[in-house]
Coordinates of C-alpha atoms and ligand atoms in Angstrom, one line a residue:
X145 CA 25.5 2.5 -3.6
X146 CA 27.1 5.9 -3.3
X147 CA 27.9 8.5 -0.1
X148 CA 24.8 10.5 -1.2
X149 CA 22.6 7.8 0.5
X150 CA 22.3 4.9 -1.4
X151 CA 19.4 2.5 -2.1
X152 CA 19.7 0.2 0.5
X153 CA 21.4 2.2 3.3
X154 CA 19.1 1.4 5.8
X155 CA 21.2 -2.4 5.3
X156 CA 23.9 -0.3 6.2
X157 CA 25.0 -1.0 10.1
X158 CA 26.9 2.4 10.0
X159 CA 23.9 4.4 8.5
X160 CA 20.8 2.8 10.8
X161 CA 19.4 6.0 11.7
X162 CA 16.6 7.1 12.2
X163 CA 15.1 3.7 11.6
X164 CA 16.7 1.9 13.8
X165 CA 15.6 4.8 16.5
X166 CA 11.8 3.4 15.7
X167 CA 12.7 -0.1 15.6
X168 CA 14.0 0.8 19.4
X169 CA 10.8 2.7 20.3
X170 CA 9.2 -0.5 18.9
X171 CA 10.9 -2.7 21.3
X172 CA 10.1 -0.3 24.5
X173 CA 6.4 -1.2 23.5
X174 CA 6.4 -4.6 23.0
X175 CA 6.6 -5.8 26.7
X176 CA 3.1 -3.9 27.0
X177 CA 1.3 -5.1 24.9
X178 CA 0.1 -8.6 25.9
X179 CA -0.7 -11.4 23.6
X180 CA -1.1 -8.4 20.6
X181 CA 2.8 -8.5 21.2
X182 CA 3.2 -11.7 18.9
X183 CA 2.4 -9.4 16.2
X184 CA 4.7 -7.0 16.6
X185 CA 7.5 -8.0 13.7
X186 CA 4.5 -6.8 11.5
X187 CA 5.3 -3.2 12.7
X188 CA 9.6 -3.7 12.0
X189 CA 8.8 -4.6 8.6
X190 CA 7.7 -2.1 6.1
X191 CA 4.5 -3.8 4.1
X192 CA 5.6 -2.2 0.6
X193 CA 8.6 0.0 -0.2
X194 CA 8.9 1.8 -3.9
X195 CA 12.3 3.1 -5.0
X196 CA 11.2 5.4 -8.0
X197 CA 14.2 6.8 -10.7
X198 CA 12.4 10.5 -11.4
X199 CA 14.6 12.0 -14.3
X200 CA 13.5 15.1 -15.9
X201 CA 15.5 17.3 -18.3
X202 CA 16.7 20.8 -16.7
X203 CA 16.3 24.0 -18.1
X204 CA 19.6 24.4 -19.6
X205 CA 18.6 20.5 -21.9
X206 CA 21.2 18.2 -19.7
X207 CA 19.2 14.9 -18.2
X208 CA 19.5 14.7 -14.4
X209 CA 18.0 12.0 -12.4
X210 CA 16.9 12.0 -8.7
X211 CA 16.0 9.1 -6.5
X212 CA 12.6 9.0 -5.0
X213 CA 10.4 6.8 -2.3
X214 CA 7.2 5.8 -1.6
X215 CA 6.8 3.8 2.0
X216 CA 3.9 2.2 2.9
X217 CA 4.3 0.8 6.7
X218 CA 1.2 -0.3 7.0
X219 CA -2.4 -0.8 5.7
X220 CA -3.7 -2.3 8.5
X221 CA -6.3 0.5 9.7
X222 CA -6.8 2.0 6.3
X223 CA -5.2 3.5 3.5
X224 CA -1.6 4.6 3.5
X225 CA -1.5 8.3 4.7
X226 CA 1.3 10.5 5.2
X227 CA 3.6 13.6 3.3
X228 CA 6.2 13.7 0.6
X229 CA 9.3 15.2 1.9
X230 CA 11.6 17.6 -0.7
X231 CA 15.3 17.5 0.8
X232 CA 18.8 16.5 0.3
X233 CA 19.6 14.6 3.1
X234 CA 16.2 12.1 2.3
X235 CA 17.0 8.1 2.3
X236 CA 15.1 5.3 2.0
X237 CA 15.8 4.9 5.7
X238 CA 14.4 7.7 6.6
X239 CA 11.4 7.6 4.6
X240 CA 11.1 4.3 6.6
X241 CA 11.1 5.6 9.5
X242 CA 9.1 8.8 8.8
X243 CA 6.1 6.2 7.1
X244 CA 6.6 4.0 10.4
X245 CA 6.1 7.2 12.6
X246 CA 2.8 7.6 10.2
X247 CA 1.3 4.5 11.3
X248 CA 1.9 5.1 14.9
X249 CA 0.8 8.7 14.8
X250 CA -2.5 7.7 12.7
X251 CA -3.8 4.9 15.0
X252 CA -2.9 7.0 18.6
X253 CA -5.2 9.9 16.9
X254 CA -7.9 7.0 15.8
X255 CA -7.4 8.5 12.4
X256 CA -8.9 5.6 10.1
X257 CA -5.2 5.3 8.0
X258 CA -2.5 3.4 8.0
X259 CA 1.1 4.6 7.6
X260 CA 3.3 5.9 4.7
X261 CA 5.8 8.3 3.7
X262 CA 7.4 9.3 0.8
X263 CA 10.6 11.2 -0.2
X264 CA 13.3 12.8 -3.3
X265 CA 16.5 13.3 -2.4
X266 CA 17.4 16.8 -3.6
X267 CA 17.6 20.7 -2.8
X268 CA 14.3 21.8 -3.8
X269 CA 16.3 25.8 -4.1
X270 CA 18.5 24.6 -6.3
X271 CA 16.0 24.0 -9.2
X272 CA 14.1 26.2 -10.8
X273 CA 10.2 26.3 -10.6
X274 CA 9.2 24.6 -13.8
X275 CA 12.2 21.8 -12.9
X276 CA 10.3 21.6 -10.3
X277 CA 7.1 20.8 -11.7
X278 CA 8.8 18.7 -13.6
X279 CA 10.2 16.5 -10.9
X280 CA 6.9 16.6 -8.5
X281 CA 4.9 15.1 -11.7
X282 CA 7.3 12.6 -12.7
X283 CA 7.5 10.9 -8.9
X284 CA 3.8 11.4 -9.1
X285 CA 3.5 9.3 -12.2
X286 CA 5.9 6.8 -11.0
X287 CA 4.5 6.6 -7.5
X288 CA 1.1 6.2 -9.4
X289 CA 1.0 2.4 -9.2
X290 CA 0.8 2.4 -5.4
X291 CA -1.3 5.8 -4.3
X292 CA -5.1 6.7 -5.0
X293 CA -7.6 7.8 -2.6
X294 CA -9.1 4.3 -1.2
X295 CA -4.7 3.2 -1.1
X296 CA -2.6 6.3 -0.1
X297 CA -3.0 9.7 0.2
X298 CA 0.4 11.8 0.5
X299 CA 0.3 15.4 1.8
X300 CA 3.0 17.8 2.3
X301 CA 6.4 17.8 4.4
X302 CA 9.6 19.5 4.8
X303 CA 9.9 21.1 1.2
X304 CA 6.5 20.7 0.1
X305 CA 3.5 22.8 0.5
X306 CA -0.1 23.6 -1.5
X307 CA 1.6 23.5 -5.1
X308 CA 3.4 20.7 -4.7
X309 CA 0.0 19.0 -3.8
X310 CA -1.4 20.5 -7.0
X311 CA 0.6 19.3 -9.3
X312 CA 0.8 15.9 -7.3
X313 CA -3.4 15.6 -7.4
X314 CA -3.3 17.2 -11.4
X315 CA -1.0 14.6 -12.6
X316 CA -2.8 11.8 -10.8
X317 CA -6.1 13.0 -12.3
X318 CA -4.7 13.3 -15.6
X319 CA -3.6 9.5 -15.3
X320 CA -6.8 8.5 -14.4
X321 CA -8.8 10.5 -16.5
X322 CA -10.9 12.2 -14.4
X323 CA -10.5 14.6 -11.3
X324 CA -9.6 12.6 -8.2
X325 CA -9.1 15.5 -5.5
X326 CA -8.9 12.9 -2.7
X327 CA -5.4 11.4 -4.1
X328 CA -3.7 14.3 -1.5
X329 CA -4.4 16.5 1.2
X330 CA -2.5 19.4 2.2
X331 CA -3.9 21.0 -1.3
X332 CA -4.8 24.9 -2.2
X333 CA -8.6 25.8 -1.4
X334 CA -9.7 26.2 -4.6
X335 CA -9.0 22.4 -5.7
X336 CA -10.4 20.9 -2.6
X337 CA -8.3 22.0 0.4
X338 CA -9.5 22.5 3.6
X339 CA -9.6 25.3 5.6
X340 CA -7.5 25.5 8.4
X341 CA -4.9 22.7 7.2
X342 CA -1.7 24.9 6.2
X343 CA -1.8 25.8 10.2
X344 CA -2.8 22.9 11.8
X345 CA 0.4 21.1 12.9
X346 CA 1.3 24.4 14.1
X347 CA -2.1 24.4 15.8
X348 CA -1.6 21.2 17.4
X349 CA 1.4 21.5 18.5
X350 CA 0.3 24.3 20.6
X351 CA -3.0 22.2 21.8
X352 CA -0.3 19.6 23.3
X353 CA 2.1 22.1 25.2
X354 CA -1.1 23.8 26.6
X355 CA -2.7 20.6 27.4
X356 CA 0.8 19.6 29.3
X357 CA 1.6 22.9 30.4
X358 CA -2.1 22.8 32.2
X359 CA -1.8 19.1 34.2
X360 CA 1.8 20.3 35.8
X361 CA 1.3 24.0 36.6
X362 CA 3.5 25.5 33.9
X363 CA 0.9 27.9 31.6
X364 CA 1.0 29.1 28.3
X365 CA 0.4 32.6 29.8
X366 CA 3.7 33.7 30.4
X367 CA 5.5 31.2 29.3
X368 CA 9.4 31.5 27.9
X369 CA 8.8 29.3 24.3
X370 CA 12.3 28.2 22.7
X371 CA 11.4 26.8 18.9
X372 CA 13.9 25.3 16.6
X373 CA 12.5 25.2 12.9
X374 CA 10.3 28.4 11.8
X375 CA 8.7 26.7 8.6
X376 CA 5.1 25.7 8.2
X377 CA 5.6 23.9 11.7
X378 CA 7.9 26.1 14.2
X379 CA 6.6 29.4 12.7
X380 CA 2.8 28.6 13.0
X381 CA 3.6 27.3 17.0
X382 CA 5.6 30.2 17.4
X383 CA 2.9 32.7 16.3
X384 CA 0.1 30.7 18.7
X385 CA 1.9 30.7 21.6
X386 CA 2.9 34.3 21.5
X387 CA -1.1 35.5 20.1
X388 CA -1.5 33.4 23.7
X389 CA 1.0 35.1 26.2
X390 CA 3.8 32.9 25.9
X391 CA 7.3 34.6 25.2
X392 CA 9.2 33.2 22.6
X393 CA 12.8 33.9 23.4
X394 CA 15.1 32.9 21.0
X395 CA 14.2 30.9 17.4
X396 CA 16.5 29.0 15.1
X397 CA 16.1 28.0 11.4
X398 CA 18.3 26.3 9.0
X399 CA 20.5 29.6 8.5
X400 CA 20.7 31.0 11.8
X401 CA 20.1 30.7 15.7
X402 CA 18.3 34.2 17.2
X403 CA 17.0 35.2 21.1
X404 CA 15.9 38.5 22.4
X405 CA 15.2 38.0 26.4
X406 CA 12.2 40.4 26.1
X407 CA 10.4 38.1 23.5
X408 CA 10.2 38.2 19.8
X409 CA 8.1 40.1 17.4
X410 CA 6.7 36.5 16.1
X411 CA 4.4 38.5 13.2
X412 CA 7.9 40.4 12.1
X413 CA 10.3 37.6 12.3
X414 CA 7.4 35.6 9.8
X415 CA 7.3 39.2 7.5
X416 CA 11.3 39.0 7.7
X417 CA 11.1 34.8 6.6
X418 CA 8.6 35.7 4.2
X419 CA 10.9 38.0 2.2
X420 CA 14.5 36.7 2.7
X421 CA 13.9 33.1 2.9
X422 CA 15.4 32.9 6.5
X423 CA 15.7 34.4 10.2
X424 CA 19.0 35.9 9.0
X425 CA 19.6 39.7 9.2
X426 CA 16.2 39.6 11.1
X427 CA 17.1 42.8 13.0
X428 CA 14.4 42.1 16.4
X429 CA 16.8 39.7 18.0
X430 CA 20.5 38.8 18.4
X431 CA 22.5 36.1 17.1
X432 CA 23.1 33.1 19.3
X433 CA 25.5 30.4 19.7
X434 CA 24.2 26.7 19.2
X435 CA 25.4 25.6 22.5
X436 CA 23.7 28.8 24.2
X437 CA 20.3 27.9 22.9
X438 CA 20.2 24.4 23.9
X439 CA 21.2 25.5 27.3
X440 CA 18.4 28.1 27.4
X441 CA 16.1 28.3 30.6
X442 CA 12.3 27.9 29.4
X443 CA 9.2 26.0 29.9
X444 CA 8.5 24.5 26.3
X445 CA 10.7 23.7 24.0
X446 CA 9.4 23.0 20.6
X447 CA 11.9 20.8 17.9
X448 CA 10.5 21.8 14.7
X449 CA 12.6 20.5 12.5
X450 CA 14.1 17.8 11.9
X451 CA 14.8 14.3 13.4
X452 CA 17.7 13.3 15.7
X453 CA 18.0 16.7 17.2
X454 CA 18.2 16.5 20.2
X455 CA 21.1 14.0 21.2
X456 CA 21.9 12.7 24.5
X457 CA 24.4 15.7 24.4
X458 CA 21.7 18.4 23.8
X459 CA 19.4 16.4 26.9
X460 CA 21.9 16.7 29.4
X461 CA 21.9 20.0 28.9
X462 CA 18.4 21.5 28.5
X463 CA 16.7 23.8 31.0
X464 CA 13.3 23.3 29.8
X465 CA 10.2 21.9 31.7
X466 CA 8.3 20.3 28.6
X467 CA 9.4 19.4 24.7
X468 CA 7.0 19.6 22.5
X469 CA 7.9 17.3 19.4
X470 CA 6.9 19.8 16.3
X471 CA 9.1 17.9 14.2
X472 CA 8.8 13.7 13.7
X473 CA 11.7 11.8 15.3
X474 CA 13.7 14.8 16.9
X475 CA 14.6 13.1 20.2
X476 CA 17.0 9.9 20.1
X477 CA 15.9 7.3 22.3
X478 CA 18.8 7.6 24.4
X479 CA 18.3 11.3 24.6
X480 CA 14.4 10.8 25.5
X481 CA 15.7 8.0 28.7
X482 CA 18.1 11.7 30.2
X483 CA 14.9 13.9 29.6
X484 CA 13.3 11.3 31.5
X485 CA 15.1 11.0 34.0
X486 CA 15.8 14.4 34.4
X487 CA 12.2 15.1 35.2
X488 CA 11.9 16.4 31.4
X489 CA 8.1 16.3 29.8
X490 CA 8.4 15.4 26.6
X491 CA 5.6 15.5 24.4
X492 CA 5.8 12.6 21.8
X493 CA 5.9 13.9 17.8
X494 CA 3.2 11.5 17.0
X495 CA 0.4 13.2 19.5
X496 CA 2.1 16.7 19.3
X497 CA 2.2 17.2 15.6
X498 CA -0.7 14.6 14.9
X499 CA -3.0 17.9 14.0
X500 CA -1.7 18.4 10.0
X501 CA -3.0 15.0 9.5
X502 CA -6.1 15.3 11.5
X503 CA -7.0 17.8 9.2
X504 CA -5.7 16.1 6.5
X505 CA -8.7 13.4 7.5
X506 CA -10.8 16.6 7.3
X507 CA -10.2 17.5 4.0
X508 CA -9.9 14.2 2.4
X509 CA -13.5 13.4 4.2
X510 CA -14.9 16.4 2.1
X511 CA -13.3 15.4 -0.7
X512 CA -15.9 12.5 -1.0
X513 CA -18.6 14.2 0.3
X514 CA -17.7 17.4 -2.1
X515 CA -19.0 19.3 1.3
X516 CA -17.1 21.5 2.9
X517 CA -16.7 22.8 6.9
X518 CA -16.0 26.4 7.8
X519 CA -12.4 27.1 9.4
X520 CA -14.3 27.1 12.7
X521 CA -15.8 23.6 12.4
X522 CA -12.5 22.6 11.4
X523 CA -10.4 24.0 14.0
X524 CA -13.0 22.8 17.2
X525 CA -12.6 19.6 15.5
X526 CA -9.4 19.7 15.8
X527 CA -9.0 20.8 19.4
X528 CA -11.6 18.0 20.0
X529 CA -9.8 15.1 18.4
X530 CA -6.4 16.7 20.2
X531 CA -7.3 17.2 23.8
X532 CA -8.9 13.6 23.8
X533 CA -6.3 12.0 22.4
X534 CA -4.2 13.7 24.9
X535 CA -6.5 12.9 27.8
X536 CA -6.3 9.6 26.8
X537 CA -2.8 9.1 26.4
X538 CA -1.8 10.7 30.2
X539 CA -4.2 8.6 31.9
X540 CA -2.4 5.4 30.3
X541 CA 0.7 6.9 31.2
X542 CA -0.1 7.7 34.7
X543 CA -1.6 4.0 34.7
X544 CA 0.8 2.0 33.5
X545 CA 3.9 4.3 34.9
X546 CA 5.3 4.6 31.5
X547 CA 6.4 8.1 29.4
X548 CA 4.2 9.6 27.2
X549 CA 5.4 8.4 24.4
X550 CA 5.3 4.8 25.4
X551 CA 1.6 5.5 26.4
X552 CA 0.9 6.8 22.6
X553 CA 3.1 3.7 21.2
X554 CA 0.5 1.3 23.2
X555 CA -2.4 2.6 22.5
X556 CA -1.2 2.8 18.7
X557 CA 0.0 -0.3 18.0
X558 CA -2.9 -1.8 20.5
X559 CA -5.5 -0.9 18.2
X560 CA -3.1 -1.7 14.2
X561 CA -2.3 -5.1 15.8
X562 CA -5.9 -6.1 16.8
X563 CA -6.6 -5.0 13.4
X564 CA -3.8 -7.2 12.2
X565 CA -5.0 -9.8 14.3
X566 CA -8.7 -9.5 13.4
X567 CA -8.1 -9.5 9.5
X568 CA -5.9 -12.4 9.6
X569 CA -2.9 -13.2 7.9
X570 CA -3.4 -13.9 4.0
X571 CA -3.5 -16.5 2.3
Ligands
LIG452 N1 3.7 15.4 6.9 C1 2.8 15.5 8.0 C2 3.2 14.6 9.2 O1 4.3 14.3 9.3 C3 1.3 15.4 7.6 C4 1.0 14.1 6.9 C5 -0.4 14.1 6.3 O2 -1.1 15.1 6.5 O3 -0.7 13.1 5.7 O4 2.4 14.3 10.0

């Protein structure tokens, strides 16, 4: 359709990415996966894609219409389940993608979902607050037909947080006629939310650079921490690893790219985000060049933002031990194959950031049961659920000779195409 992304881009051979990154990751798998492997065109075709038109009328009375997705990859395991991501550069391939990532990352964690994703293409800044009501309840209402809490239960993403979830569960609820707090996770306290789920991608991505940090001698304690991304993801990790003795030397948001060799003030850098909007001007740290901080000598490296990243370019050059994928889809498949073989760790997205929707299980479990765990509960649970999901994966990996990520992508689609398999094709 147009150069903004159009409908059907992912048709595109010139556009292909990043779906055509997890259609590759879905090949790499295949060979491992036995007679289950006849199956495995199931996973290369979404099960149910919605383009929505969302048009709202701005503040100053002109119409304006934005172009919205729903994704669901598959229902296999259990409802559809994954976040609604606010940006400019979304397209229905990448919401593709993201949902396919969702099914992968909900069946390695033994998360009872399936896999969806959904997406407006637009700058969330450049509207004002009540536009953006208006533009979260109108995708709401027209994603409507599709989500509920037994079918799919979005949560927040890049550009979305607790009040986008708010008005997403309110609008449901009023199209229902009753209050259906289980339609989204990812929601404020006081209408259901759980304790413990704004930080715990952040959380978990620290969980999986400690538990790979700890099975090939490179602590936390100590540790030089590089993070690109310092939202809800990067900026929670960062603040963990440093409240744990790690050193985080250098940081870089959309705006800017800091370091400070001596470590930075991680509480200060969040006070600084909190009140500008962005790193820049944060005065603890200098300014860096792009190429300088993908060169930087460190043992984790956390990409928190957002996919395709880190390019067979940027792998060549690294200097760090282990990545730790904050953000879904940051490493190219031809950039993971150099940090391979240059004796790089890397730490799949879907186990290393697979702790927002573990809690998102959490909250939408005490949802139903309208009873609710203390932060505590929620967080050993967590840390549980992580480090065995972890365990699991390495031994595979170690098993079957095969990265980490490939270890995750079999025991994932091991267990969505024996559902597959089990429930039978229909009619
Ligand atoms: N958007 C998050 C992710 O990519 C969380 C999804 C959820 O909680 O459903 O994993």
């Amino acid at each position: 359709m147009d150069a903004t992304g159009s409908n059907l881009s992912y048709l595109d051979p010139a556009r292909r990415e990043p779906w055509a990154s997890f259609i590759e990751q879905i090949d790499r798998v295949a060979p491992h996966l036995g007679q289950l492997s006849r199956w495995i065109e199931t996973l290369k075709h979404p099960k149910r894609v919605l383009i929505v038109d969302v048009p709202i009328v701005r503040d100053d009375g002109t119409i304006a219409h934005y172009e919205g997705y729903r994704v669901q990859h598959n229902l296999s395991r259990g409802p559809g389940k994954g976040g609604v991501r606010f940006h400019p550069a979304v397209t229905l391939n990448e919401v593709m993608a993201l949902s396919g990532w969702m099914t992968i990352k909900n069946a390695a964690l033994g998360l009872p979902f399936g896999g969806a994703k959904g997406g407006i293409r637009f700058d969330p800044r450049s509207v004002s607050r009540p536009e953006l009501e208006r533009i979260t309840r109108r995708y709401t209402s027209e994603i409507g037909i599709v989500i509920g809490p037994d079918k799919d239960i979005p949560a927040p993403d890049v550009g979305t947080n607790e009040q986008t979830m708010a008005w997403m569960m309110d609008t449901y609820s009023m199209n229902v006629g009753g209050t259906a707090s289980g339609v989204v996770t990812g929601k404020p306290i006081s209408l259901g939310g759980s304790l413990g789920r704004r930080e715990a991608t952040g959380r978990g991505v620290y969980f999986a650079a400690r538990e790979a940090g700890l099975r090939i001698g490179t602590p936390v304690l100590g540790a030089r921490v590089v993070v690109q991304g310092f939202g809800n993801v990067g900026g929670i990790a960062a603040r963990i690893f440093s409240e744990n003795g790690a050193k985080v030397i250098a940081l870089q948001d959309a705006e800017t790219t800091i370091a400070n060799e001596a470590g930075i003030d991680i509480p200060a850098a969040l006070a600084h985000v909190a009140e500008n909007g962005s790193l820049l001007g944060f005065a603890g740290a200098k300014r860096l060049s792009e190429d300088d901080f993908w060169q930087l000598d460190c043992a984790f490296f956390v990409p928190a933002a957002l996919e395709g990243q880190v390019t067979p370019a940027r792998a060549r050059a690294m200097r760090a031990k282990i990545v730790v994928e904050g953000a879904n889809g940051p490493t190219t498949p031809a950039a993971d194959d150099i940090l391979n073989e240059r004796n790089i760790l890397v730490i799949p997205d879907v186990l290393a950031n697979a702790g927002g929707v573990t809690v998102s299980y959490f909250e939408w479990v005490q949802d139903f049961s309208s009873f609710f765990w203390s932060e505590d509960e929620i967080n050993e649970r967590l840390e549980r659920i992580m480090t065995n999901a972890f365990e699991a994966t390495w031994q595979l990996a170690q098993e079957r000779k095969v990265t980490i990520r490939t270890a995750a992508f079999i025991v994932a689609c091991q267990r969505v195409l024996a559902s597959r398999e089990q429930r039978g094709l229909y009619p």
